[in-house]
Amino acid sequence: MIEITKDQWGNEYVTIENDGNFTVMLKSTYDAQQASDTLPSNSSTPQAGN
Amino acid sequence: MGARVYTGAATPTTITSSITNVSTSVTIASATNWLTSGQFSVVIDPGLAGEEKCLATLSGTTLTFVTRGYDNTTAASHNSGAVIYPVPTAIDFSEANTHVNASSAVHGITGSVVGTTDTQTLTNKDLTDSTNKINWSAFAGKNAIINGGMDIWQRGTSFSGIGNLTYTADRWFTETGGTANVTQQTFTAGSAPVSGYEGTYYLQYATATTNSVHGIDQKIEDVRAFAGQTVTISAWMKATAATTITVIASQFFGSGGSTQVDAGSTTWTLGTSWQRYTFTVAIPSISGKTIGTGSALNIRFLNLTNASFTFQLWGVQMEAGSVATAFSRAGGILQGELAACQRYYWRENWDAQTTYAIFGQGSATSTTIAYCQTAFPVQMRVKPTAIDFPAVGTYFQCLDATAGGATMTALSFDVNQTTSSLGFLVATVASGLTQFRPYVIRGLNSTAAYLGWTAEL
């Protein structure tokens, strides 16, 4: 479950639920993580999931 | 080089019987002021054609020869009554000069003499105990890997079916295309792999799904770390069945920075018993690179077999130089290690000791909203970018001084009012708060209530 909210300043936050635990983070941080979350390859020189 | 002894005022005397050039002892007429312990040299018939020096010992008036024809003289026969007395030799002076000039193999050692102001490389020196090793464990900061001893587990001790980029033990996160089970394991007392260092916990990584890279990483803050230097990575590892771990040091230049550089890698073959593995690697210079936000030197322990495996990890260290020294915590003592971890993540009530833990205090701005602050135990790396907590309706309430309040319906934070030292929380309830009245965010009768603040890389 992902929910997006705004604070009094207009900042957007993403709330993520996983097995009953919740994480709230800035939407910009969440978007950056999603963009860089490339899975490592199976080659001998895999790339980090950065 | 045997030591010889002399004394002053040893009176010249004579031998009381004749000796041949192979005689091994003789009696002297008197031994006034002669030494009766240790070896010394004597001269017989000084100034005569048969002058001979001998190395000898004395007991009473019996002189026992150790060496005849000593100091470049020739063993010869001497008549009864020949003059004899102790005398230093050229060998004594020569040995003394050799000793003065020697820089090794003197003073009972076989190696080089250590000078207090000379530039020298020392190996196998014992500064603290009889194990012939320097006790590096006393020094904080040598190890760049935080929580390499797996002491700190703020987020929990068991992580099942977790995917990529999931933090487990503090500072350690997964790198995988599948899912894994990471758990805290406890050393049986006395079974830690390093003698004299009684480790408490180790990390176990087990594949939950296969056909993917699996492993665990730690990012060392700032890609400038060790740039242009040689470092040595070391770790104690084992596996439930033989497998391999590929260790890679990768320079991550951060958001907006240059492309990642893999500095080098090696592959360790793990057995089923604890063994220390080392990897010395030259970290490239960052000259010409662009450094973005959140850059890091990423140390990665990956299994590339795509097969099912379980490995255990403890005592991870990364240090400057080409030698793996004894393991020590990055933060020195346990409290230092905890503080080092809390620079990146802090979880209130992580030890689950308190049923009504306080997570912030402030006041209500309406009947449904309360703003509450909480001070971090150490200044975090940056202003936190996320918080995490269990279900608010089950575990949290907003409470005033009269025990009035309400169960919470939502919890968030205000990035515009949060700093790296002070968190600013926004608690929401359905109704029942009194505007401007002080409130705390409190655990709801459960040790499972927690609140985490993240400033990870």
Coordinates of C-alpha atoms in Angstrom, one line a residue:
Chain A
M1 CA 0.0 0.0 0.0
I2 CA 1.3 3.4 -0.9
E3 CA -0.3 6.7 0.1
I4 CA 0.7 10.2 -0.8
T5 CA 0.0 13.1 1.6
K6 CA 1.0 16.8 1.8
D7 CA 2.1 18.8 4.8
Q8 CA 1.3 22.4 5.6
W9 CA 4.2 23.6 3.4
G10 CA 3.1 21.7 0.4
N11 CA 5.8 19.0 0.7
E12 CA 4.6 15.6 -0.5
Y13 CA 5.2 12.4 1.5
V14 CA 4.9 8.7 0.6
T15 CA 3.6 6.3 3.2
I16 CA 4.5 2.6 2.5
E17 CA 3.1 -0.3 4.4
N18 CA 5.0 -3.6 4.5
D19 CA 3.9 -6.4 6.8
G20 CA 2.3 -4.0 9.3
N21 CA 5.3 -1.7 9.4
F22 CA 5.1 1.8 7.9
T23 CA 7.6 4.1 6.3
V24 CA 7.0 7.7 5.6
M25 CA 9.5 9.5 3.4
L26 CA 9.6 12.5 1.2
K27 CA 8.2 11.8 -2.2
S28 CA 11.3 13.2 -3.9
T29 CA 13.4 10.7 -1.9
Y30 CA 11.1 7.9 -2.8
D31 CA 11.2 8.8 -6.5
A32 CA 15.0 8.9 -6.4
Q33 CA 15.2 5.5 -4.8
Q34 CA 12.9 4.0 -7.3
A35 CA 14.9 5.4 -10.2
S36 CA 18.2 4.1 -8.9
D37 CA 16.9 0.7 -7.6
T38 CA 18.4 -1.2 -10.5
L39 CA 18.9 -4.9 -9.7
P40 CA 22.4 -6.2 -9.8
S41 CA 23.2 -8.3 -12.8
N42 CA 24.4 -11.9 -12.7
S43 CA 27.7 -11.1 -14.3
S44 CA 31.0 -11.3 -12.6
T45 CA 30.9 -7.5 -12.1
P46 CA 27.4 -6.8 -10.9
Q47 CA 26.3 -3.3 -10.4
A48 CA 25.3 -2.1 -7.0
G49 CA 21.7 -1.3 -6.4
N50 CA 22.5 2.3 -5.8
Chain B
M1 CA 80.3 -13.8 20.5
G2 CA 81.0 -15.0 24.0
A3 CA 81.5 -12.4 26.8
R4 CA 84.8 -12.3 28.6
V5 CA 85.5 -10.9 32.1
Y6 CA 88.4 -9.1 33.5
T7 CA 89.4 -7.4 36.7
G8 CA 92.1 -5.0 37.7
A9 CA 95.1 -5.7 39.9
A10 CA 95.3 -9.4 38.9
T11 CA 98.8 -10.2 40.0
P12 CA 101.2 -11.8 37.5
T13 CA 102.3 -15.3 38.6
T14 CA 103.9 -18.4 37.2
I15 CA 102.8 -21.9 36.2
T16 CA 103.9 -24.6 38.6
S17 CA 104.6 -27.3 36.0
S18 CA 105.5 -27.5 32.4
I19 CA 102.8 -27.9 29.7
T20 CA 102.8 -29.0 26.1
N21 CA 101.1 -27.3 23.2
V22 CA 98.0 -29.5 23.8
S23 CA 97.7 -29.4 27.6
T24 CA 94.2 -28.5 28.8
S25 CA 95.0 -27.2 32.3
V26 CA 97.8 -26.1 34.5
T27 CA 98.2 -25.0 38.2
I28 CA 99.4 -21.4 38.8
A29 CA 101.5 -20.3 41.8
S30 CA 98.9 -17.8 43.1
A31 CA 95.6 -16.3 42.0
T32 CA 95.6 -13.0 43.9
N33 CA 92.8 -10.8 42.4
W34 CA 92.2 -13.2 39.6
L35 CA 88.5 -13.8 38.7
T36 CA 87.1 -17.3 39.4
S37 CA 84.0 -16.9 37.3
G38 CA 83.6 -16.5 33.6
Q39 CA 86.2 -16.8 30.8
F40 CA 89.2 -14.5 30.3
S41 CA 92.3 -14.5 28.3
V42 CA 95.9 -15.0 29.7
V43 CA 99.3 -14.6 28.2
I44 CA 102.1 -17.1 28.9
D45 CA 105.8 -16.2 28.4
P46 CA 105.0 -12.6 27.4
G47 CA 107.7 -11.0 25.3
L48 CA 109.4 -14.3 24.6
A49 CA 109.6 -16.3 21.4
G50 CA 106.9 -18.7 22.6
E51 CA 104.5 -16.1 23.8
E52 CA 101.0 -17.6 23.7
K53 CA 97.6 -16.3 24.6
C54 CA 94.9 -18.7 25.9
L55 CA 91.2 -18.4 26.7
A56 CA 90.7 -20.0 30.2
T57 CA 88.7 -20.3 33.3
L58 CA 89.9 -20.5 36.9
S59 CA 88.9 -22.6 39.9
G60 CA 91.2 -22.1 42.9
T61 CA 94.6 -22.1 41.3
T62 CA 93.7 -24.5 38.6
L63 CA 93.5 -22.9 35.2
T64 CA 91.5 -24.7 32.6
F65 CA 92.2 -23.8 29.0
V66 CA 89.2 -23.2 26.7
T67 CA 91.2 -22.2 23.7
R68 CA 94.9 -22.6 23.2
G69 CA 96.8 -20.4 20.7
Y70 CA 94.2 -17.7 21.1
D71 CA 94.1 -14.2 19.5
N72 CA 96.4 -15.1 16.5
T73 CA 99.1 -16.7 18.7
T74 CA 100.3 -20.3 18.4
A75 CA 99.9 -23.0 21.0
A76 CA 103.3 -23.9 22.4
S77 CA 105.1 -25.7 25.2
H78 CA 106.0 -23.7 28.3
N79 CA 108.3 -24.6 31.1
S80 CA 107.5 -24.7 34.8
G81 CA 107.9 -21.2 36.2
A82 CA 106.8 -19.4 33.0
V83 CA 105.2 -16.1 33.7
I84 CA 101.4 -15.9 33.2
Y85 CA 98.8 -13.2 33.8
P86 CA 95.3 -12.1 32.5
V87 CA 95.5 -9.8 29.6
P88 CA 92.9 -8.3 27.2
T89 CA 93.3 -9.2 23.6
A90 CA 92.8 -7.7 20.1
I91 CA 89.7 -9.9 19.9
D92 CA 88.1 -8.0 22.8
F93 CA 88.6 -4.6 21.2
S94 CA 87.6 -5.9 17.7
E95 CA 84.4 -7.4 19.0
A96 CA 83.5 -4.2 20.9
N97 CA 84.0 -2.1 17.7
T98 CA 82.0 -4.6 15.7
H99 CA 79.2 -4.3 18.2
V100 CA 79.2 -0.5 18.2
N101 CA 78.8 -0.5 14.4
A102 CA 76.3 -3.4 14.2
S103 CA 72.7 -2.6 13.4
S104 CA 71.4 -6.2 13.7
A105 CA 72.1 -9.5 15.4
V106 CA 73.2 -7.9 18.7
H107 CA 71.7 -7.6 22.2
G108 CA 70.3 -11.1 21.9
I109 CA 68.2 -10.5 18.9
T110 CA 68.5 -11.8 15.3
G111 CA 66.8 -8.9 13.5
S112 CA 67.7 -5.2 13.2
V113 CA 68.1 -2.9 16.2
V114 CA 65.1 -0.5 16.5
G115 CA 66.0 3.1 16.7
T116 CA 63.8 5.6 18.5
T117 CA 64.2 8.2 15.7
D118 CA 65.0 6.0 12.7
T119 CA 62.4 5.4 10.1
Q120 CA 61.8 1.6 10.2
T121 CA 59.1 -0.9 9.4
L122 CA 58.2 -3.0 12.5
T123 CA 56.6 -6.4 12.2
N124 CA 55.4 -8.8 14.9
K125 CA 56.1 -6.4 17.7
D126 CA 54.4 -6.9 21.1
L127 CA 53.5 -3.7 22.8
T128 CA 50.9 -5.0 25.2
D129 CA 51.2 -8.7 25.9
S130 CA 53.0 -11.9 25.3
T131 CA 51.2 -12.9 22.1
N132 CA 53.7 -10.9 20.0
K133 CA 50.9 -8.8 18.6
I134 CA 50.0 -5.1 19.0
N135 CA 46.6 -4.9 20.7
W136 CA 44.9 -2.7 18.0
S137 CA 41.5 -3.3 19.6
A138 CA 42.1 -0.2 21.7
F139 CA 42.1 2.1 18.8
A140 CA 38.9 3.5 17.4
G141 CA 38.7 4.8 13.8
K142 CA 41.1 2.2 12.2
N143 CA 38.2 0.2 10.8
A144 CA 36.1 2.1 8.3
I145 CA 33.4 -0.5 8.4
I146 CA 30.8 0.5 11.0
N147 CA 29.2 -2.4 12.9
G148 CA 31.6 -4.9 11.4
G149 CA 31.3 -6.9 14.6
M150 CA 27.5 -7.1 14.1
D151 CA 26.9 -5.7 17.5
I152 CA 24.0 -3.3 16.7
W153 CA 20.6 -4.5 15.3
Q154 CA 18.3 -1.5 15.8
R155 CA 15.9 -2.6 13.1
G156 CA 15.4 -6.1 14.4
T157 CA 17.1 -9.4 14.5
S158 CA 15.3 -11.4 11.9
F159 CA 14.4 -10.3 8.3
S160 CA 12.5 -12.8 6.2
G161 CA 11.9 -12.7 2.5
I162 CA 13.5 -9.3 2.1
G163 CA 14.5 -7.9 -1.3
N164 CA 17.0 -5.5 -2.7
L165 CA 18.4 -2.5 -0.7
T166 CA 16.9 -3.6 2.6
Y167 CA 18.7 -2.7 5.8
T168 CA 19.3 -5.5 8.3
A169 CA 22.0 -5.2 11.0
D170 CA 22.8 -1.5 11.3
R171 CA 24.7 -0.2 8.2
W172 CA 24.3 -3.5 6.3
F173 CA 21.8 -3.8 3.4
T174 CA 21.0 -6.4 0.9
E175 CA 22.0 -6.4 -2.8
T176 CA 20.0 -9.0 -4.6
G177 CA 17.6 -9.6 -7.4
G178 CA 15.8 -12.2 -5.3
T179 CA 14.7 -12.5 -1.7
A180 CA 16.7 -13.5 1.3
N181 CA 16.4 -14.3 5.0
V182 CA 18.9 -12.4 7.1
T183 CA 19.1 -13.2 10.8
Q184 CA 21.1 -12.3 13.9
Q185 CA 23.0 -15.4 15.2
T186 CA 24.6 -15.6 18.7
F187 CA 28.0 -17.1 19.2
T188 CA 28.1 -19.9 21.7
A189 CA 30.3 -18.6 24.6
G190 CA 33.9 -19.3 23.7
S191 CA 33.2 -20.1 20.1
A192 CA 33.9 -16.7 18.5
P193 CA 36.6 -17.2 15.8
V194 CA 39.2 -14.8 17.3
S195 CA 41.0 -15.8 20.4
G196 CA 40.7 -13.1 23.0
Y197 CA 37.8 -11.2 21.3
E198 CA 34.5 -12.6 22.5
G199 CA 32.1 -11.6 19.7
T200 CA 28.4 -11.6 20.6
Y201 CA 26.5 -11.8 17.3
Y202 CA 27.2 -12.7 13.7
L203 CA 25.1 -12.2 10.6
Q204 CA 23.6 -15.0 8.7
Y205 CA 22.4 -14.6 5.1
A206 CA 20.3 -17.3 3.4
T207 CA 18.8 -17.3 0.0
A208 CA 15.0 -17.4 0.0
T209 CA 14.8 -17.4 -3.8
T210 CA 17.7 -18.4 -6.2
N211 CA 18.7 -17.6 -9.8
S212 CA 19.9 -14.2 -8.8
V213 CA 22.9 -12.4 -7.3
H214 CA 22.7 -12.4 -3.5
G215 CA 24.8 -10.5 -1.0
I216 CA 25.1 -7.8 1.5
D217 CA 26.8 -4.4 1.3
Q218 CA 27.9 -1.5 3.4
K219 CA 28.4 2.0 2.1
I220 CA 31.2 4.0 3.6
E221 CA 30.2 7.6 3.6
D222 CA 31.7 9.9 0.9
V223 CA 33.4 8.5 -2.2
R224 CA 36.5 10.4 -1.2
A225 CA 37.1 7.7 1.4
F226 CA 40.5 6.0 0.6
A227 CA 40.5 7.4 -2.9
G228 CA 44.0 6.9 -4.3
Q229 CA 45.0 4.6 -1.4
T230 CA 45.6 0.9 -1.0
V231 CA 43.2 -0.7 1.5
T232 CA 42.7 -4.1 3.0
I233 CA 39.3 -5.6 3.5
S234 CA 39.1 -8.6 5.9
A235 CA 36.2 -10.6 7.2
W236 CA 35.5 -13.8 9.1
M237 CA 33.2 -16.0 7.1
K238 CA 31.8 -19.5 6.8
A239 CA 29.0 -21.3 5.1
T240 CA 26.7 -24.2 5.7
A241 CA 28.1 -25.8 2.6
A242 CA 31.1 -24.7 0.5
T243 CA 30.3 -21.7 -1.7
T244 CA 32.0 -18.5 -2.9
I245 CA 31.8 -14.9 -2.1
T246 CA 33.0 -12.2 -4.5
V247 CA 34.1 -9.0 -2.8
I248 CA 33.9 -5.8 -4.8
A249 CA 34.8 -2.3 -3.8
S250 CA 32.8 0.1 -5.8
Q251 CA 33.0 3.9 -5.9
F252 CA 29.5 5.4 -6.0
F253 CA 29.6 9.0 -6.9
G254 CA 26.1 9.9 -5.7
S255 CA 23.1 11.4 -7.2
G256 CA 24.2 13.6 -10.1
G257 CA 27.7 12.3 -9.9
S258 CA 30.0 10.3 -12.2
T259 CA 29.3 6.7 -13.2
Q260 CA 30.1 4.1 -10.6
V261 CA 33.6 2.6 -10.7
D262 CA 34.3 -0.9 -9.6
A263 CA 37.8 -0.6 -8.0
G264 CA 38.5 -4.3 -8.0
S265 CA 37.2 -7.7 -6.8
T266 CA 38.3 -11.0 -5.5
T267 CA 36.5 -14.3 -4.9
W268 CA 36.8 -16.2 -1.6
T269 CA 35.9 -19.8 -1.4
L270 CA 34.1 -20.4 1.9
G271 CA 34.4 -23.5 4.0
T272 CA 32.2 -24.7 6.8
S273 CA 34.4 -23.4 9.5
W274 CA 35.2 -19.8 10.5
Q275 CA 38.2 -18.5 8.5
R276 CA 39.5 -15.0 8.0
Y277 CA 39.7 -13.9 4.4
T278 CA 41.5 -10.8 3.2
F279 CA 41.5 -8.7 0.1
T280 CA 44.0 -5.9 -0.6
V281 CA 42.8 -3.5 -3.3
A282 CA 44.0 -0.1 -4.7
I283 CA 41.1 2.4 -4.6
P284 CA 41.3 4.6 -7.7
S285 CA 41.8 8.3 -7.5
I286 CA 38.7 10.5 -8.0
S287 CA 40.5 13.1 -10.0
G288 CA 38.3 14.4 -12.7
K289 CA 35.1 12.8 -11.3
T290 CA 31.9 14.6 -10.4
I291 CA 30.8 14.0 -6.8
G292 CA 27.0 14.1 -6.3
T293 CA 24.8 13.8 -3.3
G294 CA 25.1 10.8 -1.1
S295 CA 28.4 9.5 -2.5
A296 CA 30.0 6.4 -1.0
L297 CA 32.6 3.7 -1.2
N298 CA 30.4 0.6 -1.4
I299 CA 31.9 -2.7 0.0
R300 CA 29.9 -5.6 -1.4
F301 CA 30.0 -9.3 -0.4
L302 CA 28.1 -11.1 -3.3
N303 CA 27.4 -14.7 -4.2
L304 CA 27.3 -15.0 -8.0
T305 CA 26.4 -18.7 -8.2
N306 CA 22.7 -18.2 -8.6
A307 CA 22.3 -21.2 -6.3
S308 CA 20.9 -21.7 -2.9
F309 CA 23.4 -21.0 0.0
T310 CA 23.7 -19.8 3.5
F311 CA 26.7 -17.9 4.8
Q312 CA 27.8 -16.3 8.0
L313 CA 29.7 -13.1 8.4
W314 CA 31.5 -11.4 11.3
G315 CA 34.5 -9.2 12.0
V316 CA 34.4 -7.2 8.8
Q317 CA 37.1 -4.6 8.6
M318 CA 38.5 -2.2 6.0
E319 CA 41.7 -0.3 6.8
A320 CA 44.4 1.6 5.0
G321 CA 47.5 -0.3 3.9
S322 CA 48.2 -3.8 2.7
V323 CA 48.0 -5.7 6.0
A324 CA 44.9 -7.0 7.8
T325 CA 45.4 -6.1 11.4
A326 CA 43.4 -7.6 14.3
F327 CA 39.7 -6.7 14.1
S328 CA 38.4 -3.8 16.1
R329 CA 35.2 -1.8 16.1
A330 CA 35.0 1.4 14.1
G331 CA 33.7 3.1 17.2
G332 CA 36.1 1.5 19.6
I333 CA 33.8 0.6 22.5
L334 CA 30.2 -0.6 22.1
Q335 CA 28.7 2.8 22.9
G336 CA 31.0 4.4 20.2
E337 CA 29.8 1.8 17.7
L338 CA 26.1 2.5 18.6
A339 CA 26.7 6.2 18.2
A340 CA 28.4 5.6 14.8
C341 CA 25.3 3.7 13.7
Q342 CA 22.9 6.3 15.0
R343 CA 24.5 8.9 12.7
Y344 CA 22.6 7.0 9.9
Y345 CA 19.6 5.5 11.7
W346 CA 18.1 5.8 15.1
R347 CA 15.2 3.8 16.4
E348 CA 13.5 4.8 19.7
N349 CA 12.7 1.8 21.8
W350 CA 14.6 -0.5 19.5
D351 CA 15.5 -2.6 22.5
A352 CA 11.7 -3.1 23.2
Q353 CA 12.2 -2.4 26.9
T354 CA 9.4 0.1 27.4
T355 CA 5.6 -0.4 27.2
Y356 CA 4.8 3.4 27.3
A357 CA 7.8 4.8 25.5
I358 CA 7.7 8.5 24.7
F359 CA 8.4 9.3 21.1
G360 CA 8.0 13.1 21.1
Q361 CA 6.4 15.9 23.0
G362 CA 4.7 19.1 21.8
S363 CA 1.2 20.6 21.7
A364 CA -2.0 20.3 19.7
T365 CA -2.7 22.8 16.9
S366 CA -6.3 21.6 16.6
T367 CA -8.6 18.8 17.9
T368 CA -7.0 16.3 15.5
I369 CA -3.3 17.4 15.0
A370 CA -0.4 17.6 17.5
Y371 CA 3.1 18.7 16.6
C372 CA 5.8 17.0 18.7
Q373 CA 9.5 17.2 18.8
T374 CA 12.2 14.6 19.7
A375 CA 15.9 15.2 20.1
F376 CA 18.2 12.6 18.4
P377 CA 20.9 10.9 20.6
V378 CA 23.6 11.9 18.1
Q379 CA 23.6 14.4 15.3
M380 CA 22.6 12.5 12.2
R381 CA 24.5 12.5 8.9
V382 CA 21.9 14.8 7.3
K383 CA 18.3 15.8 8.1
P384 CA 16.4 12.5 8.2
T385 CA 14.6 11.6 5.0
A386 CA 12.2 9.0 6.4
I387 CA 10.6 7.6 9.5
D388 CA 9.3 4.1 10.2
F389 CA 7.0 2.7 12.8
P390 CA 4.4 0.0 13.4
A391 CA 0.6 0.5 12.9
V392 CA -0.2 3.7 14.7
G393 CA -3.8 2.6 15.6
T394 CA -2.4 -0.3 17.6
Y395 CA 0.8 1.1 19.0
F396 CA 0.5 4.9 19.5
Q397 CA -1.6 7.5 21.3
C398 CA -1.5 11.2 21.8
L399 CA -1.6 11.9 25.6
D400 CA -1.9 15.0 27.7
A401 CA -1.0 15.6 31.3
T402 CA -4.5 14.5 32.5
A403 CA -4.2 11.2 30.8
G404 CA -6.7 12.5 28.2
G405 CA -6.0 11.9 24.6
A406 CA -6.7 9.7 21.7
T407 CA -5.4 6.7 19.7
M408 CA -3.5 8.0 16.7
T409 CA -4.7 7.5 13.1
A410 CA -1.6 8.7 11.3
L411 CA 2.0 9.7 11.9
S412 CA 4.3 11.7 9.7
F413 CA 7.2 14.2 10.0
D414 CA 7.6 17.8 8.9
V415 CA 10.7 18.1 6.7
N416 CA 10.6 21.9 7.0
Q417 CA 11.0 21.8 10.7
T418 CA 13.2 18.8 11.2
T419 CA 17.0 19.2 11.5
S420 CA 19.8 16.7 11.8
S421 CA 19.5 17.1 15.6
L422 CA 15.8 17.5 16.2
G423 CA 12.9 15.6 14.7
F424 CA 9.5 17.3 14.1
L425 CA 6.6 14.8 14.2
V426 CA 3.0 15.3 13.0
A427 CA 0.5 13.1 14.9
T428 CA -3.1 12.8 13.7
V429 CA -6.1 11.5 15.7
A430 CA -9.7 11.3 14.8
S431 CA -10.8 13.8 17.4
G432 CA -10.5 14.7 21.0
L433 CA -7.4 16.9 21.3
T434 CA -7.6 20.3 22.9
Q435 CA -5.9 23.1 20.9
F436 CA -2.6 24.4 22.5
R437 CA -2.6 21.8 25.2
P438 CA 0.7 19.9 25.6
Y439 CA 0.8 16.3 24.4
V440 CA 3.2 13.5 24.0
I441 CA 3.3 10.7 21.4
R442 CA 3.3 7.6 23.5
G443 CA 3.5 3.9 23.0
L444 CA 0.2 2.2 23.7
N445 CA 0.9 -0.4 26.3
S446 CA 3.3 -2.4 24.1
T447 CA 7.1 -2.8 23.9
A448 CA 6.6 -3.3 20.2
A449 CA 6.0 0.4 19.6
Y450 CA 9.0 2.0 18.0
L451 CA 9.9 5.0 15.9
G452 CA 12.9 5.0 13.5
W453 CA 14.6 8.0 11.8
T454 CA 16.6 7.4 8.7
A455 CA 19.5 9.4 7.3
E456 CA 21.2 6.5 5.4
L457 CA 23.2 7.0 2.3

